[in-house]
């Protein structure tokens, strides 16, 4: 049974000719793409008179019977045509090529033509408050960039001690890490429970589907059930071999801002190790180790960083850093892991581009500072702001919406205040004015942008149909 | 009535491919029917100037800058002088362009309309609407097809696609499928003798449970041919069915992935990778198998599955594009483009084959009656009749012609060549694009006027025609006889090969 054979029989139900629709008809025989767009009902509902004149004489709104009669007439008319050899004298036109049909080649069957056309199939109407809530991600990042720039200005103008800045931010980072660690533990436990529940449900599901499947496919299904844990074990063994590797991968994973979190908690390799310490503790030690490593490396590198772009003029430095900051904001991975789209965006714009741009900007800026301590502080600060803080923010968003909102608010206020202070040259009243103004402005912008986006959505017009390349669904087990 | 037809396309012999062989076969069959056909393509390496192929098919290889994968650089006007010269020399009446990625064809249609000729366009492929390349191609297609007399598509899905892409009147679009030269795709000869002594039915596929079943895959190994699905499915099929072998023919960027899969799963002894095969050898590869697996992700027609069925193979394919229209259900199993479903469908096919439920021995005869180039040529000829006014408008388009059809969307056969009417049609293409297109058309017209002054028609020599065959027009009663005759003739000419 081909998919098209059943269709003409179904069509009368889908064939409403309402007055209001008819009024829209400008040109009855015209079939432009817009026909498919306007109505929720199938497009052929709108062009009642057939382009071929099938339905014209026989009571326009062609019930199948009328169509049958019209087809009869049509066939009489075209009988003298040579090709109507037609072993099958069935009246109905079929959307098939291998059947010799008694219709001309340019016959357009109004019942099945563009039947499989879908318009905006995956359309999700935006909701205002959800959009506003989601836009906090962008606001948070922009605010942290602003704060960084303001801190740099403060350090550059010798108004803030770099050690204060880096001290505060480091203590914040440590606090954040402790929180994060706590969440990791929580999630791991939840994951374990879910896995256990899933394992039991998979067994049940597998049994039922195997019984319903054909006899041929049964052995394969059984093999699947055996194969999955085997493959997993393999991966675990290969990635969790030497004791240091998880720690290093963790340290690398952090500054990229990539969603290390999900993959990190997924892998059970740490369980394989025959150490006296629990895997979580080992993990922590590894993190601390890598943190110390980065710290020491920075200490050693900062004299070099200081003189690296010293010979470049300040104008170029400002321009370069502005561009790099722009790149950082533009290419930052706002997707936040989870959801089908994030994979695609992650491949296309690697999150490391954004982080690298920011770190490069801070390196370039560091050459304008006066001492090695300044350089060290600024670079460390930038690692914390652009490498670690996004990871924390992303996870905070998953854990609690309220905390996320509070953080956004705090960031907005801080950014506003920082701008105020920087612009006014150190007056605290300006900070208050700045934060109030900034938060008002940002709330307004968030609202307007969300509203605008909702307004723009009505122009969305995606056409899908059988001509689109299919998306293969493959279980990535053989990689 | 016979016509002088020019087929214009970037893709033609010596490059192998579906479009190329379509043009060649169609031209040959049209010549058999008494028409004069020339082919205009760009120069290939070692092939410039005028060539004759079998059956008096004249090919003009026009030197042109090739941009990418044998597609010429789209300079909107530069083809006009030589095109006009060829058209006048050969006194062409109908310009028939092929393939929507061929800029040669688009230019030719534009210039032909400027010169006041009838034009037909054949679309061989499907395009989406989402990615940038498709959007650009679609705009270009809309430009060209704003002023074309008729469009031919190879499947109904393709027709829907083209109608949407170029905003065409659906009645201006005919569906004429591709065909196969069935004689080139015969099943193995000895099978014809192995028939049951009891009821005379073929026995050859009553496989015993431990006989090896061979699954053939012939495709270029590209992403859109579904090679990823293939890579995922082969190990599972091999694991589930110990007496199954694979033959994979074709090359492409995904070949390395296939090889990796073989190595990872140690399947080298069960999967044969032949590498690229020539089109003449495809049959010899196909007859080595029992099942043809076609995991493509998009396909306008899928000639290869018809060829496989003609060779007596049972076809397992994905339900994408125009594929569901091509073969009757008893020759095919459809799968969704998913790994699990493809494996299940293949397993079902293997089981059916083992139980002897498939009468693959009769596939060849059935396919032969379904698809033949003679039939294609006959149907194309009707399109020519329709656009040149031999068939009345009513007969060609049905009785409700014209109503509500403005000049901007005029219909073929009644479409006016007047510049202002043409401009109206182009102007509707878009806010900016419409104006740009109009500009192009006006310039094209000015070039035409200039050429008429600079190289007047009477200075261009007309060529002497290759001796024409007597027109072979069907009378309503003798259609089958005519098809039979055509087939015999085609067999004779085919044996002489491509090149004369």
PDB file of C-alpha atoms in Angstrom, chain A residues 1-5 26-34 36-37 47 50-54 56 74 77-85 87 93-101 103-109 112-117 214-217 219-221 223-224 461-479, chain B residues 126-129 150 154-157 159-161 163-164 167-171 173-177 223 228-229 231-232 235-237 239-241 264-265 297-298 301 319-322 324-329 334 337-340 343-344 347-348 351 369-371 375 378-379 382 394-400 403-405 409 411 474-476 479-480:
ATOM      1  CA  UNK A   1       0.000   0.000   0.000  1.00  0.00           C
ATOM      2  CA  UNK A   2       1.501   3.251  -1.051  1.00  0.00           C
ATOM      3  CA  UNK A   3       0.853   6.330   1.007  1.00  0.00           C
ATOM      4  CA  UNK A   4      -1.121   8.026  -1.660  1.00  0.00           C
ATOM      5  CA  UNK A   5      -3.718   5.443  -2.399  1.00  0.00           C
ATOM      6  CA  UNK A  26      -8.841  36.439  -6.005  1.00  0.00           C
ATOM      7  CA  UNK A  27      -8.055  34.128  -8.749  1.00  0.00           C
ATOM      8  CA  UNK A  28      -9.651  30.757  -8.598  1.00  0.00           C
ATOM      9  CA  UNK A  29      -7.328  28.794 -10.751  1.00  0.00           C
ATOM     10  CA  UNK A  30      -4.189  30.260  -9.383  1.00  0.00           C
ATOM     11  CA  UNK A  31      -2.060  28.074  -7.254  1.00  0.00           C
ATOM     12  CA  UNK A  32       0.692  30.066  -5.787  1.00  0.00           C
ATOM     13  CA  UNK A  33       2.682  29.061  -2.750  1.00  0.00           C
ATOM     14  CA  UNK A  34       0.629  31.450  -0.705  1.00  0.00           C
ATOM     15  CA  UNK A  36      -0.519  26.777   1.206  1.00  0.00           C
ATOM     16  CA  UNK A  37       0.315  29.482   3.661  1.00  0.00           C
ATOM     17  CA  UNK A  47      -9.589  26.869  -4.921  1.00  0.00           C
ATOM     18  CA  UNK A  50     -10.575  23.070 -10.493  1.00  0.00           C
ATOM     19  CA  UNK A  51      -7.883  24.411 -12.724  1.00  0.00           C
ATOM     20  CA  UNK A  52      -8.749  21.722 -15.158  1.00  0.00           C
ATOM     21  CA  UNK A  53     -12.390  22.549 -15.086  1.00  0.00           C
ATOM     22  CA  UNK A  54     -13.199  19.263 -13.485  1.00  0.00           C
ATOM     23  CA  UNK A  56     -16.639  23.704 -12.775  1.00  0.00           C
ATOM     24  CA  UNK A  74     -12.391  14.141 -18.824  1.00  0.00           C
ATOM     25  CA  UNK A  77     -12.403  13.970 -23.856  1.00  0.00           C
ATOM     26  CA  UNK A  78      -8.936  12.579 -23.777  1.00  0.00           C
ATOM     27  CA  UNK A  79      -9.768   9.180 -25.100  1.00  0.00           C
ATOM     28  CA  UNK A  80      -8.293   9.900 -28.457  1.00  0.00           C
ATOM     29  CA  UNK A  81      -4.970  10.496 -26.879  1.00  0.00           C
ATOM     30  CA  UNK A  82      -2.656   7.679 -27.577  1.00  0.00           C
ATOM     31  CA  UNK A  83      -1.314   6.985 -24.194  1.00  0.00           C
ATOM     32  CA  UNK A  84      -4.547   6.180 -22.492  1.00  0.00           C
ATOM     33  CA  UNK A  85      -3.759   2.532 -22.873  1.00  0.00           C
ATOM     34  CA  UNK A  87      -4.886  -1.548 -18.129  1.00  0.00           C
ATOM     35  CA  UNK A  93      -5.862   9.706 -10.384  1.00  0.00           C
ATOM     36  CA  UNK A  94      -2.987   8.282  -8.429  1.00  0.00           C
ATOM     37  CA  UNK A  95       0.184   9.969  -7.435  1.00  0.00           C
ATOM     38  CA  UNK A  96       2.234   7.215  -9.000  1.00  0.00           C
ATOM     39  CA  UNK A  97       4.573   7.114 -11.913  1.00  0.00           C
ATOM     40  CA  UNK A  98       4.570   3.433 -12.756  1.00  0.00           C
ATOM     41  CA  UNK A  99       0.865   3.332 -13.516  1.00  0.00           C
ATOM     42  CA  UNK A 100      -0.212   4.378 -16.967  1.00  0.00           C
ATOM     43  CA  UNK A 101      -2.994   6.775 -16.199  1.00  0.00           C
ATOM     44  CA  UNK A 103      -4.889  11.729 -17.403  1.00  0.00           C
ATOM     45  CA  UNK A 104      -2.666  14.172 -19.221  1.00  0.00           C
ATOM     46  CA  UNK A 105       0.797  14.718 -17.836  1.00  0.00           C
ATOM     47  CA  UNK A 106       0.057  18.196 -16.637  1.00  0.00           C
ATOM     48  CA  UNK A 107      -3.018  17.064 -14.756  1.00  0.00           C
ATOM     49  CA  UNK A 108      -3.036  18.533 -11.295  1.00  0.00           C
ATOM     50  CA  UNK A 109      -5.017  16.611  -8.790  1.00  0.00           C
ATOM     51  CA  UNK A 112      -3.510  15.415  -3.407  1.00  0.00           C
ATOM     52  CA  UNK A 113      -1.507  18.278  -4.845  1.00  0.00           C
ATOM     53  CA  UNK A 114       0.749  19.706  -2.178  1.00  0.00           C
ATOM     54  CA  UNK A 115      -0.848  17.386   0.263  1.00  0.00           C
ATOM     55  CA  UNK A 116       2.305  16.821   2.222  1.00  0.00           C
ATOM     56  CA  UNK A 117       3.268  20.440   2.440  1.00  0.00           C
ATOM     57  CA  UNK A 214       8.601  -9.161  13.420  1.00  0.00           C
ATOM     58  CA  UNK A 215      10.367 -12.360  14.066  1.00  0.00           C
ATOM     59  CA  UNK A 216      13.377 -11.269  12.120  1.00  0.00           C
ATOM     60  CA  UNK A 217      14.111  -8.273  14.264  1.00  0.00           C
ATOM     61  CA  UNK A 219      17.524 -11.206  17.751  1.00  0.00           C
ATOM     62  CA  UNK A 220      18.799  -7.731  17.018  1.00  0.00           C
ATOM     63  CA  UNK A 221      16.842  -6.199  19.777  1.00  0.00           C
ATOM     64  CA  UNK A 223      21.660  -7.787  20.942  1.00  0.00           C
ATOM     65  CA  UNK A 224      20.979  -4.117  21.576  1.00  0.00           C
ATOM     66  CA  UNK A 461       7.466  31.073   6.864  1.00  0.00           C
ATOM     67  CA  UNK A 462       9.160  27.745   6.706  1.00  0.00           C
ATOM     68  CA  UNK A 463       8.058  25.320   4.044  1.00  0.00           C
ATOM     69  CA  UNK A 464       8.598  21.656   4.523  1.00  0.00           C
ATOM     70  CA  UNK A 465       7.606  18.773   2.361  1.00  0.00           C
ATOM     71  CA  UNK A 466       8.676  15.460   0.955  1.00  0.00           C
ATOM     72  CA  UNK A 467      11.329  17.184  -1.149  1.00  0.00           C
ATOM     73  CA  UNK A 468      13.386  18.138   1.869  1.00  0.00           C
ATOM     74  CA  UNK A 469      16.355  15.927   2.530  1.00  0.00           C
ATOM     75  CA  UNK A 470      15.325  13.589   5.274  1.00  0.00           C
ATOM     76  CA  UNK A 471      17.160  13.757   8.538  1.00  0.00           C
ATOM     77  CA  UNK A 472      18.530  10.334   9.238  1.00  0.00           C
ATOM     78  CA  UNK A 473      17.970   9.084  12.729  1.00  0.00           C
ATOM     79  CA  UNK A 474      20.990   7.125  13.785  1.00  0.00           C
ATOM     80  CA  UNK A 475      21.902   5.801  17.142  1.00  0.00           C
ATOM     81  CA  UNK A 476      25.466   6.847  17.683  1.00  0.00           C
ATOM     82  CA  UNK A 477      26.619   3.552  18.982  1.00  0.00           C
ATOM     83  CA  UNK A 478      29.253   2.659  16.439  1.00  0.00           C
ATOM     84  CA  UNK A 479      31.386   5.700  16.922  1.00  0.00           C
TER      85      UNK A 479
ATOM     86  CA  UNK B 126      14.613  18.595  -5.508  1.00  0.00           C
ATOM     87  CA  UNK B 127      15.556  21.634  -3.500  1.00  0.00           C
ATOM     88  CA  UNK B 128      14.677  22.672  -0.021  1.00  0.00           C
ATOM     89  CA  UNK B 129      13.723  26.163   0.987  1.00  0.00           C
ATOM     90  CA  UNK B 150       6.263  24.659 -20.095  1.00  0.00           C
ATOM     91  CA  UNK B 154      10.457  13.835 -13.288  1.00  0.00           C
ATOM     92  CA  UNK B 155       8.074  13.013 -10.456  1.00  0.00           C
ATOM     93  CA  UNK B 156       5.011  14.416  -8.783  1.00  0.00           C
ATOM     94  CA  UNK B 157       6.987  15.382  -5.726  1.00  0.00           C
ATOM     95  CA  UNK B 159       6.437  18.975  -9.599  1.00  0.00           C
ATOM     96  CA  UNK B 160       5.136  20.173  -6.249  1.00  0.00           C
ATOM     97  CA  UNK B 161       8.612  21.335  -5.398  1.00  0.00           C
ATOM     98  CA  UNK B 163       5.683  24.792  -8.523  1.00  0.00           C
ATOM     99  CA  UNK B 164       6.449  26.109  -5.073  1.00  0.00           C
ATOM    100  CA  UNK B 167       5.472  30.066  -8.239  1.00  0.00           C
ATOM    101  CA  UNK B 168       4.220  28.388 -11.366  1.00  0.00           C
ATOM    102  CA  UNK B 169       0.797  27.537 -12.581  1.00  0.00           C
ATOM    103  CA  UNK B 170       0.565  23.801 -11.845  1.00  0.00           C
ATOM    104  CA  UNK B 171      -0.979  23.183 -15.238  1.00  0.00           C
ATOM    105  CA  UNK B 173       4.068  21.664 -15.260  1.00  0.00           C
ATOM    106  CA  UNK B 174       3.961  18.170 -16.661  1.00  0.00           C
ATOM    107  CA  UNK B 175       5.216  15.078 -14.936  1.00  0.00           C
ATOM    108  CA  UNK B 176       7.165  12.844 -17.246  1.00  0.00           C
ATOM    109  CA  UNK B 177       9.292  10.312 -15.422  1.00  0.00           C
ATOM    110  CA  UNK B 223      25.785  12.483   2.902  1.00  0.00           C
ATOM    111  CA  UNK B 228      25.428   7.448   7.304  1.00  0.00           C
ATOM    112  CA  UNK B 229      22.333   5.297   7.497  1.00  0.00           C
ATOM    113  CA  UNK B 231      27.089   2.740   7.869  1.00  0.00           C
ATOM    114  CA  UNK B 232      24.832   2.379  10.861  1.00  0.00           C
ATOM    115  CA  UNK B 235      26.776  -4.005  11.121  1.00  0.00           C
ATOM    116  CA  UNK B 236      23.367  -4.632  12.566  1.00  0.00           C
ATOM    117  CA  UNK B 237      22.125  -6.440   9.486  1.00  0.00           C
ATOM    118  CA  UNK B 239      24.945  -9.367  13.036  1.00  0.00           C
ATOM    119  CA  UNK B 240      21.334 -10.404  12.715  1.00  0.00           C
ATOM    120  CA  UNK B 241      21.700 -12.403   9.525  1.00  0.00           C
ATOM    121  CA  UNK B 264      35.829  -1.582  13.442  1.00  0.00           C
ATOM    122  CA  UNK B 265      33.365  -4.404  13.049  1.00  0.00           C
ATOM    123  CA  UNK B 297      17.856  10.964   1.982  1.00  0.00           C
ATOM    124  CA  UNK B 298      16.526  12.882  -0.980  1.00  0.00           C
ATOM    125  CA  UNK B 301      13.103  10.104  -9.128  1.00  0.00           C
ATOM    126  CA  UNK B 319      10.511   6.742   1.750  1.00  0.00           C
ATOM    127  CA  UNK B 320      11.826  10.111   0.645  1.00  0.00           C
ATOM    128  CA  UNK B 321      11.187  12.490  -2.233  1.00  0.00           C
ATOM    129  CA  UNK B 322       9.691  10.943  -5.313  1.00  0.00           C
ATOM    130  CA  UNK B 324       7.313   6.173  -3.304  1.00  0.00           C
ATOM    131  CA  UNK B 325       5.868   6.952  -6.727  1.00  0.00           C
ATOM    132  CA  UNK B 326       8.378   5.021  -8.723  1.00  0.00           C
ATOM    133  CA  UNK B 327       7.855   1.313  -8.187  1.00  0.00           C
ATOM    134  CA  UNK B 328       4.836  -0.832  -7.418  1.00  0.00           C
ATOM    135  CA  UNK B 329       4.537  -2.153  -3.875  1.00  0.00           C
ATOM    136  CA  UNK B 334       9.919   1.237   2.222  1.00  0.00           C
ATOM    137  CA  UNK B 337      15.076   7.239   7.044  1.00  0.00           C
ATOM    138  CA  UNK B 338      15.956   5.834  10.425  1.00  0.00           C
ATOM    139  CA  UNK B 339      18.528   3.272  11.300  1.00  0.00           C
ATOM    140  CA  UNK B 340      16.126   0.991  13.149  1.00  0.00           C
ATOM    141  CA  UNK B 343      17.292  -2.585   9.482  1.00  0.00           C
ATOM    142  CA  UNK B 344      13.791  -3.870  10.116  1.00  0.00           C
ATOM    143  CA  UNK B 347      15.248  -7.999   7.610  1.00  0.00           C
ATOM    144  CA  UNK B 348      11.703  -8.248   6.370  1.00  0.00           C
ATOM    145  CA  UNK B 351      12.813 -13.105   5.334  1.00  0.00           C
ATOM    146  CA  UNK B 369       6.290  -2.074 -19.654  1.00  0.00           C
ATOM    147  CA  UNK B 370       6.348   0.688 -17.073  1.00  0.00           C
ATOM    148  CA  UNK B 371       9.256   2.801 -18.213  1.00  0.00           C
ATOM    149  CA  UNK B 375       7.090   6.651 -24.019  1.00  0.00           C
ATOM    150  CA  UNK B 378       6.063  10.629 -26.950  1.00  0.00           C
ATOM    151  CA  UNK B 379       4.909  12.463 -23.886  1.00  0.00           C
ATOM    152  CA  UNK B 382       2.866  16.258 -26.612  1.00  0.00           C
ATOM    153  CA  UNK B 394      -8.303  23.698 -24.333  1.00  0.00           C
ATOM    154  CA  UNK B 395      -7.013  20.290 -25.143  1.00  0.00           C
ATOM    155  CA  UNK B 396      -3.699  20.960 -23.521  1.00  0.00           C
ATOM    156  CA  UNK B 397      -4.774  22.773 -20.419  1.00  0.00           C
ATOM    157  CA  UNK B 398      -8.356  21.745 -19.969  1.00  0.00           C
ATOM    158  CA  UNK B 399     -11.406  23.817 -20.632  1.00  0.00           C
ATOM    159  CA  UNK B 400     -11.120  26.554 -18.024  1.00  0.00           C
ATOM    160  CA  UNK B 403     -10.008  32.948 -16.607  1.00  0.00           C
ATOM    161  CA  UNK B 404      -8.424  35.118 -14.044  1.00  0.00           C
ATOM    162  CA  UNK B 405      -5.032  34.721 -15.580  1.00  0.00           C
ATOM    163  CA  UNK B 409       0.973  34.831 -15.283  1.00  0.00           C
ATOM    164  CA  UNK B 411      -0.013  30.497 -19.974  1.00  0.00           C
ATOM    165  CA  UNK B 474       0.887   7.859 -32.979  1.00  0.00           C
ATOM    166  CA  UNK B 475      -2.557   7.232 -34.213  1.00  0.00           C
ATOM    167  CA  UNK B 476      -4.907   6.654 -31.377  1.00  0.00           C
ATOM    168  CA  UNK B 479      -0.056   3.252 -29.808  1.00  0.00           C
ATOM    169  CA  UNK B 480       1.160  -0.061 -28.583  1.00  0.00           C
TER     170      UNK B 480
END
